[in-house]
Coordinates of C-alpha atoms and ligand atoms in Angstrom, one line a residue:
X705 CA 38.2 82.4 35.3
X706 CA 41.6 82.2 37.0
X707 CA 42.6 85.0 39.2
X708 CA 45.7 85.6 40.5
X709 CA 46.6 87.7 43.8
X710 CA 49.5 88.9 45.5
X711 CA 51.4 86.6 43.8
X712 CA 55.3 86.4 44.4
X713 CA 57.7 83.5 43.6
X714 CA 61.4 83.0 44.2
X715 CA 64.2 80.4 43.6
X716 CA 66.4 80.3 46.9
X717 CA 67.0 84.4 47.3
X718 CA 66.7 85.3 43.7
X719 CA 62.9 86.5 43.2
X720 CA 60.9 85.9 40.1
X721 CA 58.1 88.0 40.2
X722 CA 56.6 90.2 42.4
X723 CA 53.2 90.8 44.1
X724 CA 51.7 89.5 40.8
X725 CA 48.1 90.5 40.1
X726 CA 46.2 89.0 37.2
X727 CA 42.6 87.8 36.1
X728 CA 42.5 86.0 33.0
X729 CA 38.9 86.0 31.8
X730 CA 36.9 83.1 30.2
X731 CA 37.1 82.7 26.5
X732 CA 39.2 85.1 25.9
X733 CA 42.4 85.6 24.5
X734 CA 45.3 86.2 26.9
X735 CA 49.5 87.2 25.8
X736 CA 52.1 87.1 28.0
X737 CA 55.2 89.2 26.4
X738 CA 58.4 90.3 28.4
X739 CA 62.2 89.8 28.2
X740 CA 63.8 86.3 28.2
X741 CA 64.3 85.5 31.8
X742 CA 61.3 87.3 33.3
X743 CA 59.5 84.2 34.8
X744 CA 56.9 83.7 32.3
X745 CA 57.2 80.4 31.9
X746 CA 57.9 79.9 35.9
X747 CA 54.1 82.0 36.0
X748 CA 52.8 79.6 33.8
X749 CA 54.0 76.6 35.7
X750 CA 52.8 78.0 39.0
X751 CA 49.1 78.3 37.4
X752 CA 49.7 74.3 36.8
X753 CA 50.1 73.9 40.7
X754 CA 54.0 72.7 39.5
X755 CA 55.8 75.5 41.4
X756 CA 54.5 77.0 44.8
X757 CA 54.5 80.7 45.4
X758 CA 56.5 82.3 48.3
X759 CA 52.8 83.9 48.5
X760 CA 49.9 84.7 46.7
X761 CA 47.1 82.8 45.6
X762 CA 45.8 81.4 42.0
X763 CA 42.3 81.0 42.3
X764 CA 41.1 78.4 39.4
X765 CA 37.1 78.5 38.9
X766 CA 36.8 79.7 42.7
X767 CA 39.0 77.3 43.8
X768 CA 42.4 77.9 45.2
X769 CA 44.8 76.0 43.9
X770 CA 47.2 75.8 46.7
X771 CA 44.7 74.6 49.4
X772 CA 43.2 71.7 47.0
X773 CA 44.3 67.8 47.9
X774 CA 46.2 66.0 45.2
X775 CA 42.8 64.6 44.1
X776 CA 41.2 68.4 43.8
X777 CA 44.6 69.3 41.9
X778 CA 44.1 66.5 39.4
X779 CA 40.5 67.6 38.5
X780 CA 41.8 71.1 38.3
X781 CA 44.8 69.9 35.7
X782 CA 42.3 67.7 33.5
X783 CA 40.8 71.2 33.1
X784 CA 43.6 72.5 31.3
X785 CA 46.5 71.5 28.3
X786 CA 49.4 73.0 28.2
X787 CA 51.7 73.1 25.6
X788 CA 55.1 73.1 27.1
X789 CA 58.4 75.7 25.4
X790 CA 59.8 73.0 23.0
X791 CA 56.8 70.6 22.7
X792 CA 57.8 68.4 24.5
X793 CA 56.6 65.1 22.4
X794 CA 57.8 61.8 24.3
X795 CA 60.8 61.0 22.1
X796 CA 60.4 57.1 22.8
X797 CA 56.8 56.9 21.4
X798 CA 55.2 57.4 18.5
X799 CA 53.0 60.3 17.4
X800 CA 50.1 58.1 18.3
X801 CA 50.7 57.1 21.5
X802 CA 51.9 60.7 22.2
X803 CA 48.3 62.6 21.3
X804 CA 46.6 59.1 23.1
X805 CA 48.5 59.3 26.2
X806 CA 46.0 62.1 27.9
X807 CA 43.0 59.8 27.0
X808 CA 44.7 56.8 28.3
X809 CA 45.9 58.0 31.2
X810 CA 42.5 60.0 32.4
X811 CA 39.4 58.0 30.0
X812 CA 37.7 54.6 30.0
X813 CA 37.3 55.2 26.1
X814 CA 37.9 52.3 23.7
X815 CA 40.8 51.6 21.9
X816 CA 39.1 52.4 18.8
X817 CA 37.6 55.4 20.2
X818 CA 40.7 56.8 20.9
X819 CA 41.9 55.7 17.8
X820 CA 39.2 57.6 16.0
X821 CA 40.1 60.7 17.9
X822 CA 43.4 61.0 17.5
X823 CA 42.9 61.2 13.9
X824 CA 40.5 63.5 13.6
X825 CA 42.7 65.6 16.0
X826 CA 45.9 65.1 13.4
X827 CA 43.6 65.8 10.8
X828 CA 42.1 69.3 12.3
X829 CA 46.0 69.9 12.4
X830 CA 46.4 69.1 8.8
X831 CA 48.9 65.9 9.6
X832 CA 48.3 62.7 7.5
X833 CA 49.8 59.6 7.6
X834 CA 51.9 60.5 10.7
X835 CA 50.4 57.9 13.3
X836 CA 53.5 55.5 13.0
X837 CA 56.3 58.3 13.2
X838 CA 58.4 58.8 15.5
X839 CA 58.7 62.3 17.0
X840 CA 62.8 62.4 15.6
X841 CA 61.3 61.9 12.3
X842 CA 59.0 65.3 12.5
X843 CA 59.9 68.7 11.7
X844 CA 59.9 71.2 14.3
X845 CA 56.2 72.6 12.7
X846 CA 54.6 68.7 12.7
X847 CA 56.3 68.3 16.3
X848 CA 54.4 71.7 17.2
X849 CA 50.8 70.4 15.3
X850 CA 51.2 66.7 17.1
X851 CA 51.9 68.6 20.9
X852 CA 48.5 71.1 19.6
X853 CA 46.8 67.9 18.9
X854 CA 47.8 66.1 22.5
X855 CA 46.8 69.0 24.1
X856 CA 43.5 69.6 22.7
X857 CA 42.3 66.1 23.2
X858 CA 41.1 66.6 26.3
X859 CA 38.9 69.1 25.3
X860 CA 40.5 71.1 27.8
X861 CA 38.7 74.6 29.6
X862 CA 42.1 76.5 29.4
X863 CA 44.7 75.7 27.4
X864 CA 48.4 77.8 28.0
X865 CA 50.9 77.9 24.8
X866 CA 54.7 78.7 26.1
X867 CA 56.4 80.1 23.0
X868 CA 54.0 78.3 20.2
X869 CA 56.0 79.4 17.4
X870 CA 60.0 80.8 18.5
X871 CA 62.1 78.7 16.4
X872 CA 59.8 78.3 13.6
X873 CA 60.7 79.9 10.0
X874 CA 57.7 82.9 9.3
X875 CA 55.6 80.7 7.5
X876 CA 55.2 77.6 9.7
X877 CA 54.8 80.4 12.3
X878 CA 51.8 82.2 11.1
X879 CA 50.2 78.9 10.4
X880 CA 50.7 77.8 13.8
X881 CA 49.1 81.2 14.5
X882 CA 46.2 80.7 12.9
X883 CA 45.8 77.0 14.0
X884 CA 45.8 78.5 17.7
X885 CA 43.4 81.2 16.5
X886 CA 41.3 78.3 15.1
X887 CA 41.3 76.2 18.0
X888 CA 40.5 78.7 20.2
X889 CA 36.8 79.9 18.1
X890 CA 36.1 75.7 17.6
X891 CA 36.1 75.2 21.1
X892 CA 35.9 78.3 22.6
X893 CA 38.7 78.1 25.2
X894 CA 40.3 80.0 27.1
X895 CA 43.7 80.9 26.0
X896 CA 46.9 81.6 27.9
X897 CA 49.9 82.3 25.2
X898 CA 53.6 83.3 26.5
X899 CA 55.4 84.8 23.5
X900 CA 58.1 87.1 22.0
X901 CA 56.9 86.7 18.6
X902 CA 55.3 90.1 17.4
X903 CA 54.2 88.2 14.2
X904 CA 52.1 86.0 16.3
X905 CA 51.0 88.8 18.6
X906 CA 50.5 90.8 16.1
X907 CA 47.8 88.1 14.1
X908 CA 46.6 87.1 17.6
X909 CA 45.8 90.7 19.3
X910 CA 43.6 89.3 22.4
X911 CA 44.7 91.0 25.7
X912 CA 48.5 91.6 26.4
X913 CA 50.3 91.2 30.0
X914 CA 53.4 92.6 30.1
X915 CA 55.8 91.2 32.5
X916 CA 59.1 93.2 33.4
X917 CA 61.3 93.5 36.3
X918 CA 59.2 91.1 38.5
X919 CA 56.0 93.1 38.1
X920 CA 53.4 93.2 35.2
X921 CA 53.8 96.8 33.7
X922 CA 51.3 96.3 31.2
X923 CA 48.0 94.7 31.0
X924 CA 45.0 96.1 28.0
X925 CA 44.3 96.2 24.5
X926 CA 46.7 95.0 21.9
X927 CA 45.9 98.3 20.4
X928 CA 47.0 100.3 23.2
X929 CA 50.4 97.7 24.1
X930 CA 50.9 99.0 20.5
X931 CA 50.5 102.6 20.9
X932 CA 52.6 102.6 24.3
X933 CA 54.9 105.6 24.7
X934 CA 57.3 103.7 27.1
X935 CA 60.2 102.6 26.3
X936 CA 60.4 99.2 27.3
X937 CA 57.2 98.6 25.8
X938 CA 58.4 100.5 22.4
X939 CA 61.8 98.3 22.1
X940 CA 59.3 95.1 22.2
X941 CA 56.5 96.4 19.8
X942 CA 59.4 97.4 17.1
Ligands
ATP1156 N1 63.3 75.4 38.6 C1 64.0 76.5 38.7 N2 64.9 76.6 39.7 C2 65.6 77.8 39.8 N3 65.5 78.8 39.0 C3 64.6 78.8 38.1 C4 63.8 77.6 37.8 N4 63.0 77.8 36.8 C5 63.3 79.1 36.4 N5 64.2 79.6 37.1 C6 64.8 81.0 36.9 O1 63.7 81.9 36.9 C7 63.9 83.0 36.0 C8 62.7 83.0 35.0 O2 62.7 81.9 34.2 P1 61.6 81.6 33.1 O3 61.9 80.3 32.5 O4 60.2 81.8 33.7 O5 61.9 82.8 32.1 P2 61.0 83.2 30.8 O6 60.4 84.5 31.0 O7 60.1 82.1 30.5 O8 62.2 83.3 29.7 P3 62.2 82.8 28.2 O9 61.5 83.9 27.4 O10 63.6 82.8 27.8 O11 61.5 81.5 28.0 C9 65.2 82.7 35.3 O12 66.1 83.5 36.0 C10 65.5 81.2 35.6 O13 66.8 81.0 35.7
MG1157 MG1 60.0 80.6 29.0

């Protein structure tokens, strides 16, 4: 579970969000919807331990992430995948070495064991024949499948999605959808996804957070988000 209290961060005098409270519950879906510039990805960072709050606490599976040592914090991180706005891929390696990098960097597995995984990874991602490519030679969909793959390798506990499908045309969009959907009954994770797409809310449901004006003005149901008489929350859901 991660639970998050009296949470406020700020960038110099401009503040982000306000007195932020939120528990996101295991194994279950959670959205994160609100207007460009609202701080959802800087929320989403902050749960990673890469920002610090002005205040507040973010308290990972009873542990509170801003008292841990660097060694607590990595432990923490192995815990959870994130899948950064724009992918992310490492440009100068190959889709291989991108989706081996987490097992590299934090497994004693064999070569061959990692080998093995990454292509059943690419595989439950529906990309063949890809191992050799270099990320500028994907399109934006395989770039978002490889980054799903690397992030799942892990097997992580949490796993947070920043904009999964914007910039996708509809149909690579909904499959990407589905995939997360997928990924998310296999493994039963818990999910964290930041998005404005209504498509992919919409196919998703789970619980939605709303975030506007430094405060969360919306936390329930999909089916209540959606039958919301305010007006903020009626210019998003249309
Ligand atoms: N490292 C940083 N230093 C200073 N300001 C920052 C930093 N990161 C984000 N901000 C500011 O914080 C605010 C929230 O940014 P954030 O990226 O969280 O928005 P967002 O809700 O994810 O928007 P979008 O939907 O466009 O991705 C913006 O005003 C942004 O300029
Ligand atoms: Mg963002």
């Amino acid at each position: 579970m991660i639970e998050i209290k009296d949470l406020s961060i700020s960038f110099g005098d401009q503040e982000i969000l306000q007195n932020i409270d939120l528990t996101i519950r295991e194994k279950q879906i959670t959205i994160i919807v609100g207007q460009s510039g609202t701080g959802k990805s800087v929320l989403m960072k902050c749960i990673e331990g890469l920002i610090e709050p002005v205040q507040g606490s973010i308290i990972i599976d009873e542990k509170d992430l801003f008292t841990l040592n660097k060694l607590e914090l990595n432990e923490i991180r192995k815990k959870m995948a994130m899948l950064f706005q724009g992918s992310a891929l490492l440009d100068s390696m190959n889709v291989y070495q991108n989706v081996a990098l987490p097992l590299i960097e934090h497994t004693d597995l064999s070569e061959d064991t990692i080998l093995k995984e990454v292509k059943e990874k690419l595989e439950l991602f529906g990309l063949k024949d890809v191992l050799t490519k270099m990320p500028a030679e994907l399109s934006g969909g395989m770039k978002k499948r490889v980054a799903l793959a690397r992030a799942i390798i892990l097997k992580p506990k949490y796993i947070i999605y920043d904009e999964p499908t914007t910039g996708l045309d509809p149909i690579i969009a909904e499959e990407i959808s589905n995939l997360i959907l997928k990924m998310h009954k296999q493994y039963d994770i818990t999910s964290i996804i930041i998005t404005h797409d209504m498509n992919c809310i919409r196919k998703i449901k789970g619980n939605i957070v709303m975030i506007h004006d430094k405060k969360i003005v919306f936390d329930g149901t999909f089916d209540d988000f959606n039958n919301d008489e305010r007006k903020i929350i009626k210019e998003f859901v249309k």
